[in-house]
């Protein structure tokens, strides 16, 4: 991971402080988001915030989908230790199907919502 000016680049994402309360995570297109990627994001959040919790604005790359281990960890208490809430920006039908599974079957421990644009996602985060 590279940390320059409050930006951390991981295997498939870039993490930066958007504001004092919002962490912006941009995930690249056409990837399988794995458990190791969730672990990298947890570490990045810790490093950027020194243990502070953030509201996450996550722009999921087009056609990028998580595997089951990544979903389970992301929804768990240990995977959410630096989260207040997650607002995902998704782009494809397959991501919408996975989003429904994520919310209804795995039941994340922090407020989580899916959006088609960043304006609505950020507005929701600021209301929390």
PDB file of C-alpha atoms in Angstrom, residues 8-99:
ATOM      1  CA  UNK A   8      -3.817   4.831   0.106  1.00  0.00           C
ATOM      2  CA  UNK A   9      -3.740   2.633  -2.975  1.00  0.00           C
ATOM      3  CA  UNK A  10      -4.524  -1.036  -2.495  1.00  0.00           C
ATOM      4  CA  UNK A  11      -4.591  -3.926  -4.945  1.00  0.00           C
ATOM      5  CA  UNK A  12      -7.831  -2.797  -6.617  1.00  0.00           C
ATOM      6  CA  UNK A  13      -8.894   0.407  -4.889  1.00  0.00           C
ATOM      7  CA  UNK A  14      -7.930   3.904  -3.862  1.00  0.00           C
ATOM      8  CA  UNK A  15      -8.876   5.115  -0.388  1.00  0.00           C
ATOM      9  CA  UNK A  16      -8.839   8.770   0.653  1.00  0.00           C
ATOM     10  CA  UNK A  17     -10.298  11.130   3.213  1.00  0.00           C
ATOM     11  CA  UNK A  18     -13.106  13.028   1.497  1.00  0.00           C
ATOM     12  CA  UNK A  19     -13.858  14.946   4.688  1.00  0.00           C
ATOM     13  CA  UNK A  20     -13.352  14.504   8.416  1.00  0.00           C
ATOM     14  CA  UNK A  21     -16.211  12.026   8.519  1.00  0.00           C
ATOM     15  CA  UNK A  22     -16.304  10.462   5.033  1.00  0.00           C
ATOM     16  CA  UNK A  23     -13.829   7.967   3.633  1.00  0.00           C
ATOM     17  CA  UNK A  24     -14.022   7.647  -0.152  1.00  0.00           C
ATOM     18  CA  UNK A  25     -13.203   4.258  -1.641  1.00  0.00           C
ATOM     19  CA  UNK A  26     -12.936   3.907  -5.416  1.00  0.00           C
ATOM     20  CA  UNK A  27     -12.730   0.332  -6.677  1.00  0.00           C
ATOM     21  CA  UNK A  28     -11.553  -0.320 -10.231  1.00  0.00           C
ATOM     22  CA  UNK A  29     -13.662  -1.979 -12.938  1.00  0.00           C
ATOM     23  CA  UNK A  30     -13.858  -5.661 -13.846  1.00  0.00           C
ATOM     24  CA  UNK A  31     -12.528  -7.187 -10.616  1.00  0.00           C
ATOM     25  CA  UNK A  32     -13.504  -9.851  -8.134  1.00  0.00           C
ATOM     26  CA  UNK A  33     -13.410  -8.161  -4.746  1.00  0.00           C
ATOM     27  CA  UNK A  34     -11.938 -10.728  -2.342  1.00  0.00           C
ATOM     28  CA  UNK A  35     -11.488 -11.124   1.412  1.00  0.00           C
ATOM     29  CA  UNK A  36      -7.903  -9.837   1.117  1.00  0.00           C
ATOM     30  CA  UNK A  37      -9.300  -6.650  -0.423  1.00  0.00           C
ATOM     31  CA  UNK A  38     -11.622  -6.118   2.557  1.00  0.00           C
ATOM     32  CA  UNK A  39      -8.642  -6.626   4.877  1.00  0.00           C
ATOM     33  CA  UNK A  40      -6.681  -4.002   2.914  1.00  0.00           C
ATOM     34  CA  UNK A  41      -9.569  -1.538   3.263  1.00  0.00           C
ATOM     35  CA  UNK A  42      -9.809  -2.147   7.008  1.00  0.00           C
ATOM     36  CA  UNK A  43      -6.085  -1.441   7.312  1.00  0.00           C
ATOM     37  CA  UNK A  44      -6.349   1.670   5.120  1.00  0.00           C
ATOM     38  CA  UNK A  45      -9.217   3.060   7.225  1.00  0.00           C
ATOM     39  CA  UNK A  46      -7.195   2.491  10.369  1.00  0.00           C
ATOM     40  CA  UNK A  47      -4.095   4.149   8.921  1.00  0.00           C
ATOM     41  CA  UNK A  48      -5.960   7.173   7.579  1.00  0.00           C
ATOM     42  CA  UNK A  49      -8.008   7.699  10.732  1.00  0.00           C
ATOM     43  CA  UNK A  50      -5.806   6.269  13.510  1.00  0.00           C
ATOM     44  CA  UNK A  51      -8.688   4.091  14.672  1.00  0.00           C
ATOM     45  CA  UNK A  52     -11.509   6.576  14.018  1.00  0.00           C
ATOM     46  CA  UNK A  53     -14.769   5.341  12.490  1.00  0.00           C
ATOM     47  CA  UNK A  54     -15.909   6.726   9.134  1.00  0.00           C
ATOM     48  CA  UNK A  55     -18.927   6.891   6.898  1.00  0.00           C
ATOM     49  CA  UNK A  56     -17.790   5.092   3.730  1.00  0.00           C
ATOM     50  CA  UNK A  57     -18.625   6.297   0.231  1.00  0.00           C
ATOM     51  CA  UNK A  58     -17.765   3.304  -1.947  1.00  0.00           C
ATOM     52  CA  UNK A  59     -17.816   3.581  -5.733  1.00  0.00           C
ATOM     53  CA  UNK A  60     -17.775   0.007  -6.968  1.00  0.00           C
ATOM     54  CA  UNK A  61     -16.140  -0.284 -10.370  1.00  0.00           C
ATOM     55  CA  UNK A  62     -18.342  -1.317 -13.251  1.00  0.00           C
ATOM     56  CA  UNK A  63     -18.666  -5.120 -13.419  1.00  0.00           C
ATOM     57  CA  UNK A  64     -16.708  -5.534 -10.167  1.00  0.00           C
ATOM     58  CA  UNK A  65     -18.359  -8.028  -7.826  1.00  0.00           C
ATOM     59  CA  UNK A  66     -17.451  -9.326  -4.360  1.00  0.00           C
ATOM     60  CA  UNK A  67     -16.937 -12.979  -3.547  1.00  0.00           C
ATOM     61  CA  UNK A  68     -18.822 -14.593  -0.641  1.00  0.00           C
ATOM     62  CA  UNK A  69     -15.895 -14.378   1.812  1.00  0.00           C
ATOM     63  CA  UNK A  70     -15.557 -10.652   1.133  1.00  0.00           C
ATOM     64  CA  UNK A  71     -19.287 -10.131   1.676  1.00  0.00           C
ATOM     65  CA  UNK A  72     -19.281 -12.044   4.956  1.00  0.00           C
ATOM     66  CA  UNK A  73     -16.277 -10.153   6.319  1.00  0.00           C
ATOM     67  CA  UNK A  74     -17.555  -6.765   5.190  1.00  0.00           C
ATOM     68  CA  UNK A  75     -20.908  -7.363   6.908  1.00  0.00           C
ATOM     69  CA  UNK A  76     -19.374  -8.644  10.146  1.00  0.00           C
ATOM     70  CA  UNK A  77     -18.540  -6.809  13.355  1.00  0.00           C
ATOM     71  CA  UNK A  78     -14.802  -7.327  12.821  1.00  0.00           C
ATOM     72  CA  UNK A  79     -15.054  -6.125   9.228  1.00  0.00           C
ATOM     73  CA  UNK A  80     -16.924  -3.011  10.351  1.00  0.00           C
ATOM     74  CA  UNK A  81     -14.756  -1.843  13.251  1.00  0.00           C
ATOM     75  CA  UNK A  82     -13.889   1.461  11.508  1.00  0.00           C
ATOM     76  CA  UNK A  83     -17.318   2.007   9.903  1.00  0.00           C
ATOM     77  CA  UNK A  84     -20.286   4.141  10.848  1.00  0.00           C
ATOM     78  CA  UNK A  85     -22.141   3.409   7.598  1.00  0.00           C
ATOM     79  CA  UNK A  86     -21.568   2.218   4.025  1.00  0.00           C
ATOM     80  CA  UNK A  87     -23.027   3.912   0.937  1.00  0.00           C
ATOM     81  CA  UNK A  88     -22.243   1.881  -2.174  1.00  0.00           C
ATOM     82  CA  UNK A  89     -22.482   3.299  -5.680  1.00  0.00           C
ATOM     83  CA  UNK A  90     -23.237   0.450  -8.063  1.00  0.00           C
ATOM     84  CA  UNK A  91     -23.592   0.379 -11.832  1.00  0.00           C
ATOM     85  CA  UNK A  92     -24.769  -2.990 -13.175  1.00  0.00           C
ATOM     86  CA  UNK A  93     -27.624  -5.459 -12.826  1.00  0.00           C
ATOM     87  CA  UNK A  94     -25.308  -8.112 -11.368  1.00  0.00           C
ATOM     88  CA  UNK A  95     -24.217  -5.628  -8.686  1.00  0.00           C
ATOM     89  CA  UNK A  96     -27.881  -4.898  -7.865  1.00  0.00           C
ATOM     90  CA  UNK A  97     -28.592  -8.609  -7.442  1.00  0.00           C
ATOM     91  CA  UNK A  98     -25.588  -8.990  -5.127  1.00  0.00           C
ATOM     92  CA  UNK A  99     -26.676  -5.852  -3.224  1.00  0.00           C
TER      93      UNK A  99
END
